[in-house]
Short mmCIF file of N, CA, C and O in Angstrom, two decimals:
data_model
loop_
_atom_site.label_atom_id
_atom_site.label_comp_id
_atom_site.label_asym_id
_atom_site.label_seq_id
_atom_site.Cartn_x
_atom_site.Cartn_y
_atom_site.Cartn_z
N MET A 147 58.21 0.78 -98.29
CA MET A 147 59.55 0.30 -98.00
C MET A 147 59.89 -0.82 -98.99
O MET A 147 59.10 -1.71 -99.23
N THR A 148 61.09 -0.73 -99.57
CA THR A 148 61.49 -1.75 -100.53
C THR A 148 61.94 -3.01 -99.79
O THR A 148 62.23 -2.97 -98.58
N LEU A 149 62.03 -4.09 -100.53
CA LEU A 149 62.52 -5.35 -99.97
C LEU A 149 63.95 -5.19 -99.46
O LEU A 149 64.30 -5.71 -98.40
N GLU A 150 64.74 -4.43 -100.19
CA GLU A 150 66.13 -4.19 -99.79
C GLU A 150 66.19 -3.44 -98.46
O GLU A 150 66.97 -3.79 -97.57
N GLU A 151 65.37 -2.41 -98.32
CA GLU A 151 65.34 -1.64 -97.06
C GLU A 151 64.88 -2.50 -95.90
O GLU A 151 65.44 -2.42 -94.80
N ALA A 152 63.86 -3.32 -96.13
CA ALA A 152 63.36 -4.20 -95.08
C ALA A 152 64.43 -5.19 -94.65
O ALA A 152 64.62 -5.45 -93.45
N GLY A 153 65.16 -5.73 -95.61
CA GLY A 153 66.24 -6.67 -95.30
C GLY A 153 67.35 -6.02 -94.50
O GLY A 153 67.87 -6.59 -93.54
N ARG A 154 67.70 -4.79 -94.89
CA ARG A 154 68.74 -4.06 -94.16
C ARG A 154 68.31 -3.80 -92.72
O ARG A 154 69.06 -4.03 -91.77
N LYS A 155 67.07 -3.35 -92.54
CA LYS A 155 66.57 -3.07 -91.18
C LYS A 155 66.53 -4.34 -90.34
O LYS A 155 66.88 -4.33 -89.16
N GLY A 156 66.11 -5.44 -90.96
CA GLY A 156 66.08 -6.71 -90.24
C GLY A 156 67.47 -7.15 -89.84
O GLY A 156 67.69 -7.64 -88.73
N GLY A 157 68.42 -6.98 -90.73
CA GLY A 157 69.80 -7.34 -90.43
C GLY A 157 70.38 -6.50 -89.31
O GLY A 157 71.09 -6.99 -88.43
N GLU A 158 70.07 -5.22 -89.33
CA GLU A 158 70.55 -4.32 -88.27
C GLU A 158 69.95 -4.70 -86.92
O GLU A 158 70.64 -4.70 -85.90
N ALA A 159 68.65 -5.04 -86.91
CA ALA A 159 67.99 -5.45 -85.66
C ALA A 159 68.59 -6.74 -85.13
O ALA A 159 68.84 -6.87 -83.93
N THR A 160 68.85 -7.68 -86.04
CA THR A 160 69.46 -8.95 -85.62
C THR A 160 70.84 -8.70 -85.04
O THR A 160 71.20 -9.27 -84.00
N ALA A 161 71.61 -7.84 -85.67
CA ALA A 161 72.96 -7.53 -85.18
C ALA A 161 72.91 -6.90 -83.79
O ALA A 161 73.79 -7.16 -82.96
N ARG A 162 71.91 -6.08 -83.54
CA ARG A 162 71.79 -5.45 -82.21
C ARG A 162 71.42 -6.46 -81.14
O ARG A 162 71.78 -6.31 -79.98
N ASN A 163 70.66 -7.48 -81.51
CA ASN A 163 70.10 -8.41 -80.53
C ASN A 163 70.92 -9.68 -80.29
O ASN A 163 70.58 -10.46 -79.41
N HIS A 164 71.97 -9.89 -81.09
CA HIS A 164 72.72 -11.14 -80.96
C HIS A 164 74.23 -10.88 -80.89
O HIS A 164 74.73 -9.89 -81.42
N ASP A 165 74.92 -11.83 -80.25
CA ASP A 165 76.37 -11.69 -80.08
C ASP A 165 77.13 -12.62 -81.05
O ASP A 165 76.53 -13.32 -81.86
N LYS A 166 78.45 -12.58 -80.91
CA LYS A 166 79.33 -13.36 -81.78
C LYS A 166 79.01 -14.85 -81.73
O LYS A 166 79.00 -15.53 -82.76
N GLU A 167 78.72 -15.37 -80.53
CA GLU A 167 78.44 -16.80 -80.38
C GLU A 167 77.20 -17.21 -81.17
O GLU A 167 77.13 -18.30 -81.72
N PHE A 168 76.20 -16.33 -81.23
CA PHE A 168 74.99 -16.61 -82.01
C PHE A 168 75.36 -16.84 -83.47
O PHE A 168 74.93 -17.81 -84.09
N TYR A 169 76.16 -15.95 -84.02
CA TYR A 169 76.54 -16.07 -85.43
C TYR A 169 77.42 -17.29 -85.67
O TYR A 169 77.33 -17.95 -86.70
N GLN A 170 78.28 -17.60 -84.71
CA GLN A 170 79.11 -18.80 -84.86
C GLN A 170 78.24 -20.05 -84.87
O GLN A 170 78.47 -20.97 -85.67
N GLU A 171 77.23 -20.09 -84.01
CA GLU A 171 76.34 -21.25 -83.93
C GLU A 171 75.52 -21.42 -85.20
O GLU A 171 75.42 -22.52 -85.74
N ILE A 172 74.93 -20.33 -85.71
CA ILE A 172 74.13 -20.49 -86.92
C ILE A 172 75.03 -20.79 -88.12
O ILE A 172 74.62 -21.51 -89.03
N GLY A 173 76.25 -20.29 -88.10
CA GLY A 173 77.20 -20.62 -89.17
C GLY A 173 77.57 -22.09 -89.14
O GLY A 173 77.64 -22.75 -90.18
N ARG A 174 77.78 -22.62 -87.93
CA ARG A 174 78.10 -24.04 -87.79
C ARG A 174 76.95 -24.90 -88.28
O ARG A 174 77.14 -25.84 -89.06
N LYS A 175 75.74 -24.56 -87.86
CA LYS A 175 74.56 -25.33 -88.28
C LYS A 175 74.38 -25.26 -89.80
O LYS A 175 74.06 -26.27 -90.44
N GLY A 176 74.56 -24.08 -90.36
CA GLY A 176 74.43 -23.93 -91.81
C GLY A 176 75.48 -24.73 -92.55
O GLY A 176 75.20 -25.37 -93.57
N GLY A 177 76.69 -24.73 -92.03
CA GLY A 177 77.77 -25.51 -92.65
C GLY A 177 77.49 -26.99 -92.61
O GLY A 177 77.74 -27.72 -93.58
N GLU A 178 76.96 -27.47 -91.48
CA GLU A 178 76.63 -28.89 -91.37
C GLU A 178 75.51 -29.27 -92.34
O GLU A 178 75.58 -30.30 -93.01
N ALA A 179 74.49 -28.43 -92.42
CA ALA A 179 73.37 -28.71 -93.34
C ALA A 179 73.86 -28.72 -94.79
O ALA A 179 73.46 -29.58 -95.58
N THR A 180 74.71 -27.77 -95.13
CA THR A 180 75.24 -27.70 -96.49
C THR A 180 76.06 -28.94 -96.82
O THR A 180 75.90 -29.53 -97.89
N SER A 181 76.90 -29.36 -95.88
CA SER A 181 77.75 -30.53 -96.15
C SER A 181 76.93 -31.81 -96.27
O SER A 181 77.32 -32.73 -96.99
N GLU A 182 75.77 -31.88 -95.61
CA GLU A 182 74.91 -33.05 -95.73
C GLU A 182 74.23 -33.10 -97.10
O GLU A 182 73.87 -34.17 -97.57
N ASN A 183 74.05 -31.94 -97.72
CA ASN A 183 73.29 -31.86 -98.96
C ASN A 183 74.14 -31.75 -100.22
O ASN A 183 73.60 -31.73 -101.33
N HIS A 184 75.45 -31.64 -100.07
CA HIS A 184 76.31 -31.44 -101.24
C HIS A 184 77.51 -32.36 -101.19
O HIS A 184 77.98 -32.74 -100.12
N ASP A 185 78.05 -32.67 -102.37
CA ASP A 185 79.20 -33.57 -102.48
C ASP A 185 80.48 -32.81 -102.78
O ASP A 185 80.49 -31.57 -102.86
N LYS A 186 81.55 -33.56 -102.93
CA LYS A 186 82.88 -32.99 -103.18
C LYS A 186 82.89 -32.11 -104.41
O LYS A 186 83.51 -31.03 -104.40
N GLU A 187 82.20 -32.51 -105.46
CA GLU A 187 82.17 -31.74 -106.71
C GLU A 187 81.56 -30.36 -106.50
O GLU A 187 81.98 -29.38 -107.10
N PHE A 188 80.54 -30.28 -105.64
CA PHE A 188 79.92 -28.99 -105.33
C PHE A 188 80.95 -28.02 -104.75
O PHE A 188 81.07 -26.88 -105.18
N TYR A 189 81.71 -28.51 -103.78
CA TYR A 189 82.71 -27.65 -103.14
C TYR A 189 83.84 -27.29 -104.10
O TYR A 189 84.37 -26.19 -104.06
N GLN A 190 84.22 -28.23 -104.96
CA GLN A 190 85.24 -27.93 -105.96
C GLN A 190 84.77 -26.84 -106.90
O GLN A 190 85.52 -25.92 -107.24
N GLU A 191 83.52 -26.92 -107.31
CA GLU A 191 82.96 -25.94 -108.25
C GLU A 191 82.86 -24.55 -107.61
O GLU A 191 83.25 -23.56 -108.22
N ILE A 192 82.36 -24.48 -106.39
CA ILE A 192 82.25 -23.14 -105.78
C ILE A 192 83.64 -22.59 -105.45
O ILE A 192 83.86 -21.38 -105.53
N GLY A 193 84.57 -23.46 -105.14
CA GLY A 193 85.95 -23.02 -104.92
C GLY A 193 86.57 -22.47 -106.18
O GLY A 193 87.24 -21.43 -106.17
N ARG A 194 86.33 -23.15 -107.30
CA ARG A 194 86.86 -22.70 -108.59
C ARG A 194 86.26 -21.34 -108.95
O ARG A 194 86.98 -20.41 -109.32
N LYS A 195 84.94 -21.22 -108.81
CA LYS A 195 84.28 -19.95 -109.13
C LYS A 195 84.78 -18.83 -108.24
O LYS A 195 85.03 -17.71 -108.70
N GLY A 196 84.93 -19.12 -106.96
CA GLY A 196 85.44 -18.11 -106.03
C GLY A 196 86.85 -17.69 -106.37
O GLY A 196 87.19 -16.50 -106.32
N GLY A 197 87.68 -18.65 -106.73
CA GLY A 197 89.06 -18.34 -107.12
C GLY A 197 89.12 -17.48 -108.37
O GLY A 197 89.90 -16.54 -108.45
N GLU A 198 88.27 -17.81 -109.35
CA GLU A 198 88.24 -17.01 -110.58
C GLU A 198 87.78 -15.59 -110.30
O GLU A 198 88.36 -14.62 -110.81
N THR A 199 86.74 -15.44 -109.49
CA THR A 199 86.23 -14.11 -109.15
C THR A 199 87.28 -13.30 -108.40
O THR A 199 87.49 -12.12 -108.68
N THR A 200 87.95 -13.94 -107.46
CA THR A 200 88.99 -13.25 -106.70
C THR A 200 90.11 -12.80 -107.62
O THR A 200 90.58 -11.67 -107.53
N ALA A 201 90.52 -13.67 -108.54
CA ALA A 201 91.59 -13.33 -109.48
C ALA A 201 91.19 -12.17 -110.38
O ALA A 201 92.03 -11.33 -110.73
N GLU A 202 89.92 -12.09 -110.74
CA GLU A 202 89.45 -10.99 -111.59
C GLU A 202 89.43 -9.66 -110.83
O GLU A 202 89.57 -8.60 -111.44
N ASN A 203 89.24 -9.73 -109.53
CA ASN A 203 89.06 -8.50 -108.74
C ASN A 203 90.30 -8.02 -108.00
O ASN A 203 90.27 -6.96 -107.39
N HIS A 204 91.36 -8.80 -108.03
CA HIS A 204 92.56 -8.44 -107.26
C HIS A 204 93.82 -8.59 -108.11
O HIS A 204 93.88 -9.39 -109.03
N ASP A 205 94.84 -7.82 -107.73
CA ASP A 205 96.10 -7.84 -108.46
C ASP A 205 97.19 -8.56 -107.68
O ASP A 205 96.95 -9.09 -106.59
N LYS A 206 98.38 -8.56 -108.23
CA LYS A 206 99.53 -9.24 -107.63
C LYS A 206 99.80 -8.76 -106.21
O LYS A 206 100.12 -9.55 -105.33
N ASP A 207 99.65 -7.45 -105.98
CA ASP A 207 99.91 -6.90 -104.64
C ASP A 207 98.99 -7.50 -103.59
O ASP A 207 99.39 -7.75 -102.46
N PHE A 208 97.73 -7.73 -103.96
CA PHE A 208 96.77 -8.34 -103.05
C PHE A 208 97.26 -9.72 -102.61
O PHE A 208 97.26 -10.04 -101.42
N TYR A 209 97.67 -10.53 -103.57
CA TYR A 209 98.11 -11.89 -103.26
C TYR A 209 99.41 -11.87 -102.45
O TYR A 209 99.61 -12.70 -101.56
N GLN A 210 100.29 -10.94 -102.74
CA GLN A 210 101.53 -10.84 -101.95
C GLN A 210 101.20 -10.47 -100.50
O GLN A 210 101.79 -11.03 -99.57
N GLU A 211 100.26 -9.56 -100.32
CA GLU A 211 99.89 -9.13 -98.97
C GLU A 211 99.23 -10.25 -98.18
O GLU A 211 99.58 -10.48 -97.02
N ILE A 212 98.28 -10.96 -98.79
CA ILE A 212 97.64 -12.03 -98.03
C ILE A 212 98.61 -13.18 -97.79
O ILE A 212 98.54 -13.85 -96.76
N GLY A 213 99.53 -13.40 -98.71
CA GLY A 213 100.55 -14.42 -98.50
C GLY A 213 101.48 -14.06 -97.35
O GLY A 213 101.82 -14.89 -96.52
N ARG A 214 101.85 -12.78 -97.29
CA ARG A 214 102.71 -12.31 -96.19
C ARG A 214 102.00 -12.47 -94.85
O ARG A 214 102.55 -13.01 -93.89
N LYS A 215 100.72 -12.04 -94.80
CA LYS A 215 99.95 -12.15 -93.56
C LYS A 215 99.79 -13.60 -93.14
O LYS A 215 99.91 -13.94 -91.96
N GLY A 216 99.50 -14.46 -94.11
CA GLY A 216 99.34 -15.88 -93.81
C GLY A 216 100.63 -16.50 -93.31
O GLY A 216 100.62 -17.29 -92.36
N GLY A 217 101.73 -16.12 -93.93
CA GLY A 217 103.03 -16.63 -93.48
C GLY A 217 103.36 -16.18 -92.07
O GLY A 217 103.87 -16.97 -91.26
N GLU A 218 103.06 -14.93 -91.75
CA GLU A 218 103.32 -14.43 -90.40
C GLU A 218 102.45 -15.15 -89.37
O GLU A 218 102.94 -15.55 -88.31
N ALA A 219 101.17 -15.34 -89.69
CA ALA A 219 100.27 -16.03 -88.77
C ALA A 219 100.72 -17.47 -88.56
O ALA A 219 100.72 -17.98 -87.43
N THR A 220 101.12 -18.13 -89.64
CA THR A 220 101.57 -19.52 -89.54
C THR A 220 102.83 -19.61 -88.69
O THR A 220 102.93 -20.48 -87.82
N SER A 221 103.76 -18.69 -88.90
CA SER A 221 105.02 -18.75 -88.14
C SER A 221 104.80 -18.48 -86.66
O SER A 221 105.53 -18.99 -85.82
N GLU A 222 103.76 -17.70 -86.32
CA GLU A 222 103.46 -17.44 -84.91
C GLU A 222 102.85 -18.66 -84.23
O GLU A 222 102.96 -18.82 -83.02
N ASN A 223 102.21 -19.52 -85.02
CA ASN A 223 101.48 -20.65 -84.45
C ASN A 223 102.19 -22.00 -84.56
O ASN A 223 101.67 -23.00 -84.07
N HIS A 224 103.35 -22.03 -85.23
CA HIS A 224 104.02 -23.31 -85.44
C HIS A 224 105.51 -23.20 -85.13
O HIS A 224 106.11 -22.14 -85.25
N ASP A 225 106.08 -24.35 -84.79
CA ASP A 225 107.51 -24.39 -84.45
C ASP A 225 108.33 -25.03 -85.57
O ASP A 225 107.82 -25.39 -86.62
N LYS A 226 109.62 -25.16 -85.30
CA LYS A 226 110.57 -25.70 -86.28
C LYS A 226 110.16 -27.09 -86.75
O LYS A 226 110.26 -27.40 -87.94
N GLU A 227 109.66 -27.92 -85.85
CA GLU A 227 109.28 -29.29 -86.21
C GLU A 227 108.13 -29.30 -87.22
O GLU A 227 108.08 -30.15 -88.10
N PHE A 228 107.21 -28.36 -87.10
CA PHE A 228 106.10 -28.25 -88.05
C PHE A 228 106.65 -28.03 -89.45
O PHE A 228 106.24 -28.70 -90.41
N TYR A 229 107.57 -27.09 -89.58
CA TYR A 229 108.13 -26.79 -90.90
C TYR A 229 108.95 -27.95 -91.44
O TYR A 229 108.94 -28.22 -92.65
N GLN A 230 109.65 -28.66 -90.57
CA GLN A 230 110.40 -29.83 -91.02
C GLN A 230 109.46 -30.90 -91.55
O GLN A 230 109.72 -31.52 -92.58
N GLU A 231 108.34 -31.09 -90.86
CA GLU A 231 107.38 -32.11 -91.27
C GLU A 231 106.71 -31.76 -92.59
O GLU A 231 106.60 -32.61 -93.48
N ILE A 232 106.27 -30.52 -92.76
CA ILE A 232 105.61 -30.17 -94.03
C ILE A 232 106.62 -30.15 -95.17
O ILE A 232 106.28 -30.48 -96.30
N GLY A 233 107.86 -29.81 -94.87
CA GLY A 233 108.90 -29.86 -95.90
C GLY A 233 109.17 -31.29 -96.34
O GLY A 233 109.30 -31.58 -97.53
N ARG A 234 109.21 -32.20 -95.38
CA ARG A 234 109.42 -33.61 -95.69
C ARG A 234 108.27 -34.14 -96.54
O ARG A 234 108.48 -34.78 -97.57
N LYS A 235 107.03 -33.83 -96.13
CA LYS A 235 105.86 -34.30 -96.88
C LYS A 235 105.84 -33.71 -98.29
O LYS A 235 105.53 -34.40 -99.26
N GLY A 236 106.18 -32.44 -98.40
CA GLY A 236 106.22 -31.80 -99.72
C GLY A 236 107.28 -32.42 -100.61
O GLY A 236 107.05 -32.65 -101.80
N GLY A 237 108.43 -32.70 -100.04
CA GLY A 237 109.50 -33.35 -100.80
C GLY A 237 109.11 -34.74 -101.27
O GLY A 237 109.37 -35.11 -102.42
N GLU A 238 108.44 -35.49 -100.40
CA GLU A 238 107.99 -36.84 -100.80
C GLU A 238 106.95 -36.75 -101.92
O GLU A 238 107.02 -37.51 -102.89
N ALA A 239 106.00 -35.84 -101.78
CA ALA A 239 104.96 -35.70 -102.81
C ALA A 239 105.57 -35.27 -104.14
O ALA A 239 105.20 -35.79 -105.20
N THR A 240 106.52 -34.36 -104.09
CA THR A 240 107.16 -33.89 -105.31
C THR A 240 107.94 -35.01 -105.97
O THR A 240 107.85 -35.21 -107.19
N SER A 241 108.68 -35.77 -105.19
CA SER A 241 109.48 -36.86 -105.76
C SER A 241 108.60 -37.95 -106.37
O SER A 241 109.00 -38.61 -107.32
N GLU A 242 107.38 -38.14 -105.84
CA GLU A 242 106.47 -39.13 -106.40
C GLU A 242 105.88 -38.66 -107.74
O GLU A 242 105.47 -39.47 -108.55
N ASN A 243 105.83 -37.35 -107.94
CA ASN A 243 105.17 -36.80 -109.13
C ASN A 243 106.11 -36.33 -110.23
O ASN A 243 105.66 -35.92 -111.29
N HIS A 244 107.43 -36.39 -109.99
CA HIS A 244 108.37 -35.88 -110.97
C HIS A 244 109.53 -36.86 -111.17
O HIS A 244 109.90 -37.60 -110.28
N ASP A 245 110.12 -36.76 -112.36
CA ASP A 245 111.22 -37.64 -112.71
C ASP A 245 112.56 -36.89 -112.67
O ASP A 245 112.62 -35.71 -112.35
N LYS A 246 113.63 -37.61 -113.02
CA LYS A 246 114.98 -37.07 -112.99
C LYS A 246 115.12 -35.81 -113.84
O LYS A 246 115.77 -34.84 -113.44
N GLU A 247 114.46 -35.80 -115.02
CA GLU A 247 114.56 -34.65 -115.92
C GLU A 247 113.99 -33.39 -115.28
O GLU A 247 114.49 -32.30 -115.48
N PHE A 248 112.94 -33.54 -114.51
CA PHE A 248 112.34 -32.40 -113.81
C PHE A 248 113.37 -31.75 -112.88
O PHE A 248 113.54 -30.54 -112.88
N TYR A 249 114.04 -32.57 -112.10
CA TYR A 249 115.03 -32.05 -111.16
C TYR A 249 116.23 -31.43 -111.88
O TYR A 249 116.79 -30.43 -111.43
N GLN A 250 116.62 -32.02 -113.01
CA GLN A 250 117.71 -31.43 -113.79
C GLN A 250 117.31 -30.06 -114.31
O GLN A 250 118.09 -29.11 -114.27
N GLU A 251 116.07 -29.95 -114.78
CA GLU A 251 115.59 -28.68 -115.33
C GLU A 251 115.50 -27.59 -114.25
O GLU A 251 115.96 -26.48 -114.46
N ILE A 252 114.93 -27.93 -113.09
CA ILE A 252 114.83 -26.89 -112.06
C ILE A 252 116.20 -26.54 -111.48
O ILE A 252 116.45 -25.41 -111.11
N GLY A 253 117.09 -27.52 -111.46
CA GLY A 253 118.45 -27.24 -111.01
C GLY A 253 119.16 -26.28 -111.95
O GLY A 253 119.85 -25.35 -111.53
N GLU A 254 118.96 -26.51 -113.24
CA GLU A 254 119.57 -25.63 -114.25
C GLU A 254 119.00 -24.21 -114.13
O GLU A 254 119.74 -23.22 -114.16
N LYS A 255 117.68 -24.11 -113.97
CA LYS A 255 117.04 -22.79 -113.83
C LYS A 255 117.56 -22.07 -112.59
O LYS A 255 117.84 -20.87 -112.62
N GLY A 256 117.69 -22.81 -111.50
CA GLY A 256 118.21 -22.22 -110.27
C GLY A 256 119.63 -21.75 -110.41
O GLY A 256 120.00 -20.67 -109.95
N GLY A 257 120.44 -22.56 -111.07
CA GLY A 257 121.84 -22.19 -111.31
C GLY A 257 121.95 -20.95 -112.17
O GLY A 257 122.76 -20.05 -111.91
N ASN A 258 121.13 -20.86 -113.23
CA ASN A 258 121.13 -19.69 -114.11
C ASN A 258 120.68 -18.43 -113.35
O ASN A 258 121.27 -17.36 -113.52
N ALA A 259 119.67 -18.57 -112.53
CA ALA A 259 119.18 -17.43 -111.76
C ALA A 259 120.24 -16.95 -110.78
O ALA A 259 120.46 -15.75 -110.60
N ARG A 260 120.94 -17.91 -110.17
CA ARG A 260 121.99 -17.56 -109.21
C ARG A 260 123.14 -16.84 -109.92
O ARG A 260 123.69 -15.86 -109.42
N ALA A 261 123.50 -17.31 -111.12
CA ALA A 261 124.57 -16.68 -111.90
C ALA A 261 124.18 -15.27 -112.29
O ALA A 261 125.02 -14.34 -112.21
N GLU A 262 122.92 -15.07 -112.68
CA GLU A 262 122.45 -13.73 -113.02
C GLU A 262 122.51 -12.81 -111.82
O GLU A 262 122.89 -11.64 -111.94
N GLN A 263 122.15 -13.34 -110.68
CA GLN A 263 122.17 -12.57 -109.44
C GLN A 263 123.59 -12.09 -109.12
O GLN A 263 123.82 -10.95 -108.76
N ARG A 264 124.55 -12.98 -109.30
CA ARG A 264 125.95 -12.64 -109.03
C ARG A 264 126.44 -11.58 -110.01
O ARG A 264 127.21 -10.70 -109.66
N ASN A 265 126.02 -11.69 -111.27
CA ASN A 265 126.42 -10.71 -112.27
C ASN A 265 125.84 -9.32 -112.00
O ASN A 265 126.45 -8.31 -112.36
N ASP A 266 124.64 -9.29 -111.39
CA ASP A 266 124.00 -8.01 -111.07
C ASP A 266 124.65 -7.33 -109.87
O ASP A 266 124.54 -6.13 -109.69
N ASP A 267 125.32 -8.11 -109.02
CA ASP A 267 125.93 -7.56 -107.78
C ASP A 267 127.22 -6.86 -108.04
O ASP A 267 127.86 -6.53 -108.77
#
């Protein structure tokens, strides 16, 4: 029996003998142990690598689909006040990071896009 076959059989046996709560508990313990042993840079690096790998393996349709699903889930779990609050925070963060010229440029782009839209109708 190869190492791969032994691992598969062991995994199947574990799956038969344990429930969802077992996996949640060992996942929690593993996450705690990992966070004790690694710093912010570790998580940034694995996040970057994961993002790059995902981008290499998926196309625009994939991202549109997961964005749609995420938006639907978020809208089911939050009310109008939630969206007002995140909009306010986003607006404050944007205004802290951009100057008058930025707003003029995006306003111009928006106006041009709107004019094109009207011409197409």
